[in-house]
Structures are given as structure tokens and as C-alpha cells.
């Protein structure tokens, strides 16, 4: 900082004001300091600045999402970053991959960096390990899944009702031989979607045992193989509800491999890229990850700004998008 000050012809205190984004720095002075910093390749140490900053903030957030290659998680990431950018806050992100050990390691890495707040998707059964951070005043907001063992804000989709509505849509088109393809049952959202599916078929008077349920399908390949086995069986399903976007892609591959994509109805939970360009177009029960990420960031910043109200749970609705695959009627010969 002394070198930057000397090169810019200002005091070290003025450089500190620029680094910390403080007001009352003349535009010409600001330009000289930034130019000198760039020429010297000066990168401020956020932790050192913290020691002197009155609010002891690092202007960073920690974001833990399911996986960076999942479009739903990626959309949450982008929404959080967009909201943080407007406040001059950087976002550190890490993938969870539904691994409890990885979750705690990532959170520990975030807290070592003294992030100002945490936005988390969780896979642990109990998140009370975060109590020390809460006592230190770090805001924690959960996305996609609700916390257990602690009271924190959460922003989630209406998973059970969305799954029930998707299933009712298939039933309304005459289907009674339904297959449910789901993720690992221990995942909170997977359990809620399974519950919604069974609520809908129960309302229709269909015995639970008449529905085919295949779970533990966490990627495209497992989903494809599972549906191929069902399609090759003696009583293949006439309609499929796939409860996760990667499962939906695997289901699409299976239906096309067997030439059944025009006579077997399919609705996926969560949207899929290029879904409208498929033939038939893919009907989905779409989540709104951009809203989830934005609201989560707003909750963190509200807490940082002094909101000490009780923990809130915000539920974001889902939207049925009809594109053709979910509207295929049951065949008369089935």
C-alpha cells in the first residue's frame, strides 16, 4: 500500500479508503490510485483489511450447491452472484455431491475464510454442527432443502405439491400404469416428491402397490437402464414421472432407444435444456432456481443488515409447462 501511495502521490490512508470502497474520494484521486495499483499488480489482503474495518466484514459469501454440473444448482449460483454483485460482495462456491463429509469440509473452508454469510444445500441429517457459526452471528440460509437441528432461514420449492400436480396431469390423460423414477430416498427433496406422487395416485383410487417405483437413480445412466428394464418387462408403464432433471434425461434416452417416446407419457420434475426442441416437446414441472437464489441472497443480506426476526421458510411454487410428452393419452390397447 505504501508503494501504491508513493506512485499515486497520495497518502496510505487514501489508498486504504479506495481499497475499502469508502466514499469521499475524488474521482481524479481514485483513478490515480487504481492506475498505480494496476501497474504494481497490487491485490489487497481481505483478512488484513478486516482487522481495521469497523464492521469486520470480508464482503464474501460461501455458497454450497448440489453440483456445478446440475443446471438447477447452476441457476441458483448465478442468481446469488447477481444479487451479491450489486452489493460489492464476492461468492465462493463449492459442490456438495450429496456427500455429508464433503459438506462439512466445504463449510469449514468457508468459515476459515471468515465469509460474512452462508447459503447452503445440505445432505447431512442434522446441521447442528453450524451452531458455533450461528453464535458468532454468521447468517445461514438453506436452499432447496430445509435444515434439521437448528433454526435458520430456508428457501425451498414446493416439491410435494409439484409432484402431485404432475402426477394428476398424467392421470387426467387416462394413465393408470405409472412409473416413478426417483433419486436417493434419503435426500429430503426426493422424499417429498415421492410423497406427492403417492398422494395423487391415492386420490385417484389407485393402490400404491400398482405403481412401479424405482429409486436411487442419481445420474442419467442409472435412470436409462432402469426405464429400459421396465419397458422390456411384461407390463411396461404407459406414463413416467421422473423426479429429477438428470433422471429425466436418462428416461428420454430409454424411451427413444425403444421407440416409445410417442406413446409413453413423460413428465419431468425441473426443466431441461432444449426441452422445447424435442419431438415431442418435454413436459415438465419447472422449479424456479433463479427466484430461490435471489431470495436466499436477500435473506442473508437482510440478516447482515440487522434483521433479527425468527427464522423464515420461503416456499417457491412450481409451474407445469405443457410441451407434448406429458399430454400423450393412454393407448386403447394397453
PDB file of C-alpha atoms in Angstrom, residues 69-303:
ATOM      1  CA  UNK A  69     -22.880 -29.511 -13.486  1.00  0.00           C
ATOM      2  CA  UNK A  70     -26.544 -29.600 -12.468  1.00  0.00           C
ATOM      3  CA  UNK A  71     -28.454 -26.809 -14.277  1.00  0.00           C
ATOM      4  CA  UNK A  72     -30.743 -26.234 -11.269  1.00  0.00           C
ATOM      5  CA  UNK A  73     -27.771 -25.657  -8.966  1.00  0.00           C
ATOM      6  CA  UNK A  74     -26.030 -23.561 -11.587  1.00  0.00           C
ATOM      7  CA  UNK A  75     -29.041 -21.261 -11.849  1.00  0.00           C
ATOM      8  CA  UNK A  76     -29.084 -20.785  -8.059  1.00  0.00           C
ATOM      9  CA  UNK A  77     -25.361 -19.978  -8.182  1.00  0.00           C
ATOM     10  CA  UNK A  78     -25.877 -17.353 -10.869  1.00  0.00           C
ATOM     11  CA  UNK A  79     -28.792 -15.725  -9.024  1.00  0.00           C
ATOM     12  CA  UNK A  80     -26.795 -15.482  -5.791  1.00  0.00           C
ATOM     13  CA  UNK A  81     -23.827 -13.997  -7.644  1.00  0.00           C
ATOM     14  CA  UNK A  82     -26.046 -11.433  -9.388  1.00  0.00           C
ATOM     15  CA  UNK A  83     -27.524 -10.322  -6.074  1.00  0.00           C
ATOM     16  CA  UNK A  84     -24.113 -10.212  -4.379  1.00  0.00           C
ATOM     17  CA  UNK A  85     -22.506  -8.246  -7.188  1.00  0.00           C
ATOM     18  CA  UNK A  86     -24.835  -5.351  -6.568  1.00  0.00           C
ATOM     19  CA  UNK A  87     -23.514  -5.152  -3.013  1.00  0.00           C
ATOM     20  CA  UNK A  88     -19.840  -5.486  -3.929  1.00  0.00           C
ATOM     21  CA  UNK A  89     -19.707  -8.971  -2.421  1.00  0.00           C
ATOM     22  CA  UNK A  90     -17.799 -11.954  -3.856  1.00  0.00           C
ATOM     23  CA  UNK A  91     -19.185 -15.511  -3.761  1.00  0.00           C
ATOM     24  CA  UNK A  92     -17.098 -18.605  -3.005  1.00  0.00           C
ATOM     25  CA  UNK A  93     -18.881 -21.718  -4.295  1.00  0.00           C
ATOM     26  CA  UNK A  94     -18.397 -25.446  -3.805  1.00  0.00           C
ATOM     27  CA  UNK A  95     -20.226 -28.606  -4.916  1.00  0.00           C
ATOM     28  CA  UNK A  96     -21.836 -30.899  -2.366  1.00  0.00           C
ATOM     29  CA  UNK A  97     -22.373 -34.046  -4.495  1.00  0.00           C
ATOM     30  CA  UNK A  98     -24.710 -35.198  -1.688  1.00  0.00           C
ATOM     31  CA  UNK A  99     -21.710 -36.180   0.440  1.00  0.00           C
ATOM     32  CA  UNK A 100     -22.112 -35.271   4.152  1.00  0.00           C
ATOM     33  CA  UNK A 101     -18.337 -35.277   4.751  1.00  0.00           C
ATOM     34  CA  UNK A 102     -17.787 -33.006   1.784  1.00  0.00           C
ATOM     35  CA  UNK A 103     -20.477 -30.692   3.119  1.00  0.00           C
ATOM     36  CA  UNK A 104     -18.775 -30.198   6.471  1.00  0.00           C
ATOM     37  CA  UNK A 105     -15.349 -29.814   4.841  1.00  0.00           C
ATOM     38  CA  UNK A 106     -16.660 -27.140   2.468  1.00  0.00           C
ATOM     39  CA  UNK A 107     -18.382 -25.257   5.268  1.00  0.00           C
ATOM     40  CA  UNK A 108     -15.188 -25.397   7.344  1.00  0.00           C
ATOM     41  CA  UNK A 109     -13.249 -23.968   4.393  1.00  0.00           C
ATOM     42  CA  UNK A 110     -15.759 -21.137   4.061  1.00  0.00           C
ATOM     43  CA  UNK A 111     -15.633 -20.302   7.752  1.00  0.00           C
ATOM     44  CA  UNK A 112     -11.822 -20.258   7.741  1.00  0.00           C
ATOM     45  CA  UNK A 113     -12.102 -17.547   5.114  1.00  0.00           C
ATOM     46  CA  UNK A 114     -14.414 -15.674   7.501  1.00  0.00           C
ATOM     47  CA  UNK A 115     -17.213 -15.342   4.962  1.00  0.00           C
ATOM     48  CA  UNK A 116     -19.930 -12.913   6.030  1.00  0.00           C
ATOM     49  CA  UNK A 117     -22.741 -15.398   5.377  1.00  0.00           C
ATOM     50  CA  UNK A 118     -23.503 -18.932   4.206  1.00  0.00           C
ATOM     51  CA  UNK A 119     -26.042 -20.202   1.662  1.00  0.00           C
ATOM     52  CA  UNK A 120     -26.210 -23.986   1.796  1.00  0.00           C
ATOM     53  CA  UNK A 121     -27.738 -27.029   0.190  1.00  0.00           C
ATOM     54  CA  UNK A 122     -27.332 -29.799   2.726  1.00  0.00           C
ATOM     55  CA  UNK A 123     -27.063 -33.588   2.766  1.00  0.00           C
ATOM     56  CA  UNK A 124     -26.295 -34.177   6.450  1.00  0.00           C
ATOM     57  CA  UNK A 125     -29.136 -35.474   8.599  1.00  0.00           C
ATOM     58  CA  UNK A 126     -28.526 -32.810  11.264  1.00  0.00           C
ATOM     59  CA  UNK A 127     -26.986 -29.388  10.742  1.00  0.00           C
ATOM     60  CA  UNK A 128     -26.426 -28.524  14.395  1.00  0.00           C
ATOM     61  CA  UNK A 129     -22.682 -28.565  13.644  1.00  0.00           C
ATOM     62  CA  UNK A 130     -23.303 -24.990  12.460  1.00  0.00           C
ATOM     63  CA  UNK A 131     -24.243 -23.766  15.943  1.00  0.00           C
ATOM     64  CA  UNK A 132     -20.807 -22.176  16.584  1.00  0.00           C
ATOM     65  CA  UNK A 133     -21.170 -20.091  13.414  1.00  0.00           C
ATOM     66  CA  UNK A 134     -24.655 -19.011  14.404  1.00  0.00           C
ATOM     67  CA  UNK A 135     -23.378 -17.951  17.827  1.00  0.00           C
ATOM     68  CA  UNK A 136     -20.714 -15.871  16.084  1.00  0.00           C
ATOM     69  CA  UNK A 137     -23.504 -14.101  14.245  1.00  0.00           C
ATOM     70  CA  UNK A 138     -22.920 -15.582  10.790  1.00  0.00           C
ATOM     71  CA  UNK A 139     -26.194 -15.620   8.828  1.00  0.00           C
ATOM     72  CA  UNK A 140     -27.015 -19.052   7.371  1.00  0.00           C
ATOM     73  CA  UNK A 141     -29.714 -19.605   4.747  1.00  0.00           C
ATOM     74  CA  UNK A 142     -30.585 -23.040   3.361  1.00  0.00           C
ATOM     75  CA  UNK A 143     -31.692 -23.549  -0.215  1.00  0.00           C
ATOM     76  CA  UNK A 144     -33.546 -26.487  -1.803  1.00  0.00           C
ATOM     77  CA  UNK A 145     -33.631 -28.424   1.488  1.00  0.00           C
ATOM     78  CA  UNK A 146     -34.783 -27.435   4.966  1.00  0.00           C
ATOM     79  CA  UNK A 147     -32.388 -27.554   7.932  1.00  0.00           C
ATOM     80  CA  UNK A 148     -32.660 -30.005  10.800  1.00  0.00           C
ATOM     81  CA  UNK A 149     -31.405 -29.403  14.339  1.00  0.00           C
ATOM     82  CA  UNK A 150     -31.092 -25.618  14.003  1.00  0.00           C
ATOM     83  CA  UNK A 151     -33.404 -22.696  13.318  1.00  0.00           C
ATOM     84  CA  UNK A 152     -32.328 -20.936  10.101  1.00  0.00           C
ATOM     85  CA  UNK A 153     -33.934 -19.304   7.105  1.00  0.00           C
ATOM     86  CA  UNK A 154     -34.708 -21.660   4.208  1.00  0.00           C
ATOM     87  CA  UNK A 155     -35.863 -21.145   0.631  1.00  0.00           C
ATOM     88  CA  UNK A 156     -37.310 -24.277  -0.978  1.00  0.00           C
ATOM     89  CA  UNK A 157     -39.511 -25.437  -3.838  1.00  0.00           C
ATOM     90  CA  UNK A 158     -42.976 -26.839  -3.201  1.00  0.00           C
ATOM     91  CA  UNK A 159     -41.762 -30.328  -4.015  1.00  0.00           C
ATOM     92  CA  UNK A 160     -44.663 -32.441  -2.766  1.00  0.00           C
ATOM     93  CA  UNK A 161     -47.399 -30.355  -4.371  1.00  0.00           C
ATOM     94  CA  UNK A 162     -45.417 -30.021  -7.603  1.00  0.00           C
ATOM     95  CA  UNK A 163     -45.012 -33.800  -7.844  1.00  0.00           C
ATOM     96  CA  UNK A 164     -48.678 -34.352  -7.009  1.00  0.00           C
ATOM     97  CA  UNK A 165     -49.769 -31.893  -9.698  1.00  0.00           C
ATOM     98  CA  UNK A 166     -47.532 -33.572 -12.285  1.00  0.00           C
ATOM     99  CA  UNK A 167     -48.965 -36.988 -11.400  1.00  0.00           C
ATOM    100  CA  UNK A 168     -52.549 -35.686 -11.560  1.00  0.00           C
ATOM    101  CA  UNK A 169     -51.762 -34.393 -15.044  1.00  0.00           C
ATOM    102  CA  UNK A 170     -50.772 -37.888 -16.178  1.00  0.00           C
ATOM    103  CA  UNK A 171     -53.838 -39.397 -14.530  1.00  0.00           C
ATOM    104  CA  UNK A 172     -56.067 -36.859 -16.282  1.00  0.00           C
ATOM    105  CA  UNK A 173     -54.871 -38.263 -19.611  1.00  0.00           C
ATOM    106  CA  UNK A 174     -56.112 -41.731 -18.710  1.00  0.00           C
ATOM    107  CA  UNK A 175     -52.939 -43.322 -17.365  1.00  0.00           C
ATOM    108  CA  UNK A 176     -53.169 -45.878 -14.577  1.00  0.00           C
ATOM    109  CA  UNK A 177     -49.922 -47.820 -15.074  1.00  0.00           C
ATOM    110  CA  UNK A 178     -47.460 -45.228 -13.832  1.00  0.00           C
ATOM    111  CA  UNK A 179     -43.769 -45.463 -13.063  1.00  0.00           C
ATOM    112  CA  UNK A 180     -41.981 -43.212 -10.590  1.00  0.00           C
ATOM    113  CA  UNK A 181     -38.237 -42.748 -11.166  1.00  0.00           C
ATOM    114  CA  UNK A 182     -36.613 -41.085  -8.167  1.00  0.00           C
ATOM    115  CA  UNK A 183     -33.317 -40.052  -6.649  1.00  0.00           C
ATOM    116  CA  UNK A 184     -31.878 -41.495  -3.428  1.00  0.00           C
ATOM    117  CA  UNK A 185     -34.676 -41.766  -0.823  1.00  0.00           C
ATOM    118  CA  UNK A 186     -32.539 -40.224   1.928  1.00  0.00           C
ATOM    119  CA  UNK A 187     -32.467 -36.914   0.061  1.00  0.00           C
ATOM    120  CA  UNK A 188     -35.120 -34.648   1.529  1.00  0.00           C
ATOM    121  CA  UNK A 189     -36.458 -33.358  -1.790  1.00  0.00           C
ATOM    122  CA  UNK A 190     -36.641 -36.878  -3.235  1.00  0.00           C
ATOM    123  CA  UNK A 191     -38.770 -37.993  -0.303  1.00  0.00           C
ATOM    124  CA  UNK A 192     -41.138 -35.055  -0.732  1.00  0.00           C
ATOM    125  CA  UNK A 193     -41.613 -35.717  -4.443  1.00  0.00           C
ATOM    126  CA  UNK A 194     -42.272 -39.389  -3.780  1.00  0.00           C
ATOM    127  CA  UNK A 195     -44.881 -38.398  -1.200  1.00  0.00           C
ATOM    128  CA  UNK A 196     -46.591 -36.074  -3.666  1.00  0.00           C
ATOM    129  CA  UNK A 197     -46.687 -38.818  -6.295  1.00  0.00           C
ATOM    130  CA  UNK A 198     -48.365 -41.276  -3.921  1.00  0.00           C
ATOM    131  CA  UNK A 199     -50.812 -38.672  -2.654  1.00  0.00           C
ATOM    132  CA  UNK A 200     -52.019 -38.097  -6.209  1.00  0.00           C
ATOM    133  CA  UNK A 201     -52.438 -41.767  -7.116  1.00  0.00           C
ATOM    134  CA  UNK A 202     -54.167 -42.338  -3.770  1.00  0.00           C
ATOM    135  CA  UNK A 203     -56.650 -39.571  -4.564  1.00  0.00           C
ATOM    136  CA  UNK A 204     -57.344 -41.353  -7.857  1.00  0.00           C
ATOM    137  CA  UNK A 205     -58.097 -44.615  -6.043  1.00  0.00           C
ATOM    138  CA  UNK A 206     -55.066 -46.438  -7.416  1.00  0.00           C
ATOM    139  CA  UNK A 207     -53.482 -48.843  -4.895  1.00  0.00           C
ATOM    140  CA  UNK A 208     -49.937 -47.851  -4.015  1.00  0.00           C
ATOM    141  CA  UNK A 209     -48.753 -51.323  -4.989  1.00  0.00           C
ATOM    142  CA  UNK A 210     -49.927 -50.828  -8.567  1.00  0.00           C
ATOM    143  CA  UNK A 211     -47.370 -48.073  -9.180  1.00  0.00           C
ATOM    144  CA  UNK A 212     -43.829 -49.015 -10.136  1.00  0.00           C
ATOM    145  CA  UNK A 213     -41.237 -47.167  -8.036  1.00  0.00           C
ATOM    146  CA  UNK A 214     -37.537 -47.198  -8.823  1.00  0.00           C
ATOM    147  CA  UNK A 215     -35.273 -45.068  -6.631  1.00  0.00           C
ATOM    148  CA  UNK A 216     -31.581 -44.440  -6.086  1.00  0.00           C
ATOM    149  CA  UNK A 217     -31.225 -43.056  -9.613  1.00  0.00           C
ATOM    150  CA  UNK A 218     -28.742 -40.223  -9.238  1.00  0.00           C
ATOM    151  CA  UNK A 219     -27.499 -39.964 -12.835  1.00  0.00           C
ATOM    152  CA  UNK A 220     -28.593 -40.380 -16.462  1.00  0.00           C
ATOM    153  CA  UNK A 221     -27.156 -43.865 -16.928  1.00  0.00           C
ATOM    154  CA  UNK A 222     -28.894 -45.405 -13.933  1.00  0.00           C
ATOM    155  CA  UNK A 223     -32.199 -43.815 -14.964  1.00  0.00           C
ATOM    156  CA  UNK A 224     -31.863 -45.010 -18.571  1.00  0.00           C
ATOM    157  CA  UNK A 225     -31.071 -48.571 -17.509  1.00  0.00           C
ATOM    158  CA  UNK A 226     -33.943 -48.636 -15.006  1.00  0.00           C
ATOM    159  CA  UNK A 227     -36.521 -47.485 -17.533  1.00  0.00           C
ATOM    160  CA  UNK A 228     -35.210 -49.852 -20.220  1.00  0.00           C
ATOM    161  CA  UNK A 229     -35.850 -52.743 -17.842  1.00  0.00           C
ATOM    162  CA  UNK A 230     -39.405 -51.530 -17.238  1.00  0.00           C
ATOM    163  CA  UNK A 231     -40.100 -51.020 -20.948  1.00  0.00           C
ATOM    164  CA  UNK A 232     -38.839 -54.527 -21.692  1.00  0.00           C
ATOM    165  CA  UNK A 233     -40.984 -56.062 -18.971  1.00  0.00           C
ATOM    166  CA  UNK A 234     -44.343 -57.798 -19.386  1.00  0.00           C
ATOM    167  CA  UNK A 235     -46.386 -54.726 -18.353  1.00  0.00           C
ATOM    168  CA  UNK A 236     -44.459 -51.590 -19.274  1.00  0.00           C
ATOM    169  CA  UNK A 237     -45.693 -48.308 -17.832  1.00  0.00           C
ATOM    170  CA  UNK A 238     -47.854 -46.099 -20.022  1.00  0.00           C
ATOM    171  CA  UNK A 239     -46.621 -42.970 -18.219  1.00  0.00           C
ATOM    172  CA  UNK A 240     -43.474 -41.979 -16.346  1.00  0.00           C
ATOM    173  CA  UNK A 241     -42.870 -39.316 -13.712  1.00  0.00           C
ATOM    174  CA  UNK A 242     -39.134 -38.608 -13.427  1.00  0.00           C
ATOM    175  CA  UNK A 243     -38.394 -36.766 -10.219  1.00  0.00           C
ATOM    176  CA  UNK A 244     -35.103 -35.033 -11.113  1.00  0.00           C
ATOM    177  CA  UNK A 245     -33.679 -33.419 -14.243  1.00  0.00           C
ATOM    178  CA  UNK A 246     -30.762 -35.836 -14.748  1.00  0.00           C
ATOM    179  CA  UNK A 247     -33.184 -38.742 -14.333  1.00  0.00           C
ATOM    180  CA  UNK A 248     -35.414 -37.160 -16.969  1.00  0.00           C
ATOM    181  CA  UNK A 249     -32.555 -37.121 -19.486  1.00  0.00           C
ATOM    182  CA  UNK A 250     -31.906 -40.806 -18.846  1.00  0.00           C
ATOM    183  CA  UNK A 251     -35.619 -41.560 -19.234  1.00  0.00           C
ATOM    184  CA  UNK A 252     -35.704 -39.731 -22.561  1.00  0.00           C
ATOM    185  CA  UNK A 253     -32.805 -41.825 -23.835  1.00  0.00           C
ATOM    186  CA  UNK A 254     -34.544 -45.059 -22.836  1.00  0.00           C
ATOM    187  CA  UNK A 255     -37.834 -44.104 -24.484  1.00  0.00           C
ATOM    188  CA  UNK A 256     -36.096 -43.182 -27.734  1.00  0.00           C
ATOM    189  CA  UNK A 257     -33.986 -46.333 -27.744  1.00  0.00           C
ATOM    190  CA  UNK A 258     -37.157 -48.425 -27.574  1.00  0.00           C
ATOM    191  CA  UNK A 259     -39.142 -46.175 -29.923  1.00  0.00           C
ATOM    192  CA  UNK A 260     -41.645 -45.466 -27.139  1.00  0.00           C
ATOM    193  CA  UNK A 261     -41.281 -41.682 -26.896  1.00  0.00           C
ATOM    194  CA  UNK A 262     -44.511 -41.074 -28.844  1.00  0.00           C
ATOM    195  CA  UNK A 263     -46.771 -43.483 -26.943  1.00  0.00           C
ATOM    196  CA  UNK A 264     -45.410 -43.309 -23.375  1.00  0.00           C
ATOM    197  CA  UNK A 265     -46.189 -40.116 -21.484  1.00  0.00           C
ATOM    198  CA  UNK A 266     -43.373 -38.447 -19.571  1.00  0.00           C
ATOM    199  CA  UNK A 267     -43.264 -35.537 -17.141  1.00  0.00           C
ATOM    200  CA  UNK A 268     -40.005 -34.468 -15.544  1.00  0.00           C
ATOM    201  CA  UNK A 269     -39.582 -32.554 -12.314  1.00  0.00           C
ATOM    202  CA  UNK A 270     -37.459 -29.496 -13.135  1.00  0.00           C
ATOM    203  CA  UNK A 271     -36.820 -28.137 -16.590  1.00  0.00           C
ATOM    204  CA  UNK A 272     -34.239 -29.463 -19.039  1.00  0.00           C
ATOM    205  CA  UNK A 273     -32.241 -27.527 -21.628  1.00  0.00           C
ATOM    206  CA  UNK A 274     -33.708 -27.662 -25.159  1.00  0.00           C
ATOM    207  CA  UNK A 275     -36.862 -29.354 -23.822  1.00  0.00           C
ATOM    208  CA  UNK A 276     -38.998 -27.368 -26.260  1.00  0.00           C
ATOM    209  CA  UNK A 277     -36.970 -28.586 -29.259  1.00  0.00           C
ATOM    210  CA  UNK A 278     -37.550 -32.286 -28.594  1.00  0.00           C
ATOM    211  CA  UNK A 279     -40.156 -34.285 -30.508  1.00  0.00           C
ATOM    212  CA  UNK A 280     -42.488 -34.390 -28.760  1.00  0.00           C
ATOM    213  CA  UNK A 281     -41.555 -31.445 -26.574  1.00  0.00           C
ATOM    214  CA  UNK A 282     -40.815 -32.354 -22.964  1.00  0.00           C
ATOM    215  CA  UNK A 283     -43.486 -31.526 -20.413  1.00  0.00           C
ATOM    216  CA  UNK A 284     -42.003 -30.520 -17.062  1.00  0.00           C
ATOM    217  CA  UNK A 285     -42.929 -29.340 -13.615  1.00  0.00           C
ATOM    218  CA  UNK A 286     -40.487 -26.445 -13.562  1.00  0.00           C
ATOM    219  CA  UNK A 287     -38.806 -25.098 -10.457  1.00  0.00           C
ATOM    220  CA  UNK A 288     -37.636 -21.510 -10.248  1.00  0.00           C
ATOM    221  CA  UNK A 289     -33.997 -21.668  -9.111  1.00  0.00           C
ATOM    222  CA  UNK A 290     -33.387 -18.038 -10.072  1.00  0.00           C
ATOM    223  CA  UNK A 291     -36.022 -16.981  -7.548  1.00  0.00           C
ATOM    224  CA  UNK A 292     -34.653 -19.374  -4.929  1.00  0.00           C
ATOM    225  CA  UNK A 293     -31.122 -17.977  -5.277  1.00  0.00           C
ATOM    226  CA  UNK A 294     -32.262 -14.363  -5.299  1.00  0.00           C
ATOM    227  CA  UNK A 295     -34.468 -14.744  -2.236  1.00  0.00           C
ATOM    228  CA  UNK A 296     -31.735 -16.637  -0.365  1.00  0.00           C
ATOM    229  CA  UNK A 297     -29.246 -13.825  -1.036  1.00  0.00           C
ATOM    230  CA  UNK A 298     -31.821 -11.258   0.063  1.00  0.00           C
ATOM    231  CA  UNK A 299     -32.318 -13.153   3.339  1.00  0.00           C
ATOM    232  CA  UNK A 300     -28.552 -13.228   4.014  1.00  0.00           C
ATOM    233  CA  UNK A 301     -28.177  -9.513   3.363  1.00  0.00           C
ATOM    234  CA  UNK A 302     -31.250  -8.730   5.464  1.00  0.00           C
ATOM    235  CA  UNK A 303     -29.666 -10.609   8.377  1.00  0.00           C
TER     236      UNK A 303
END
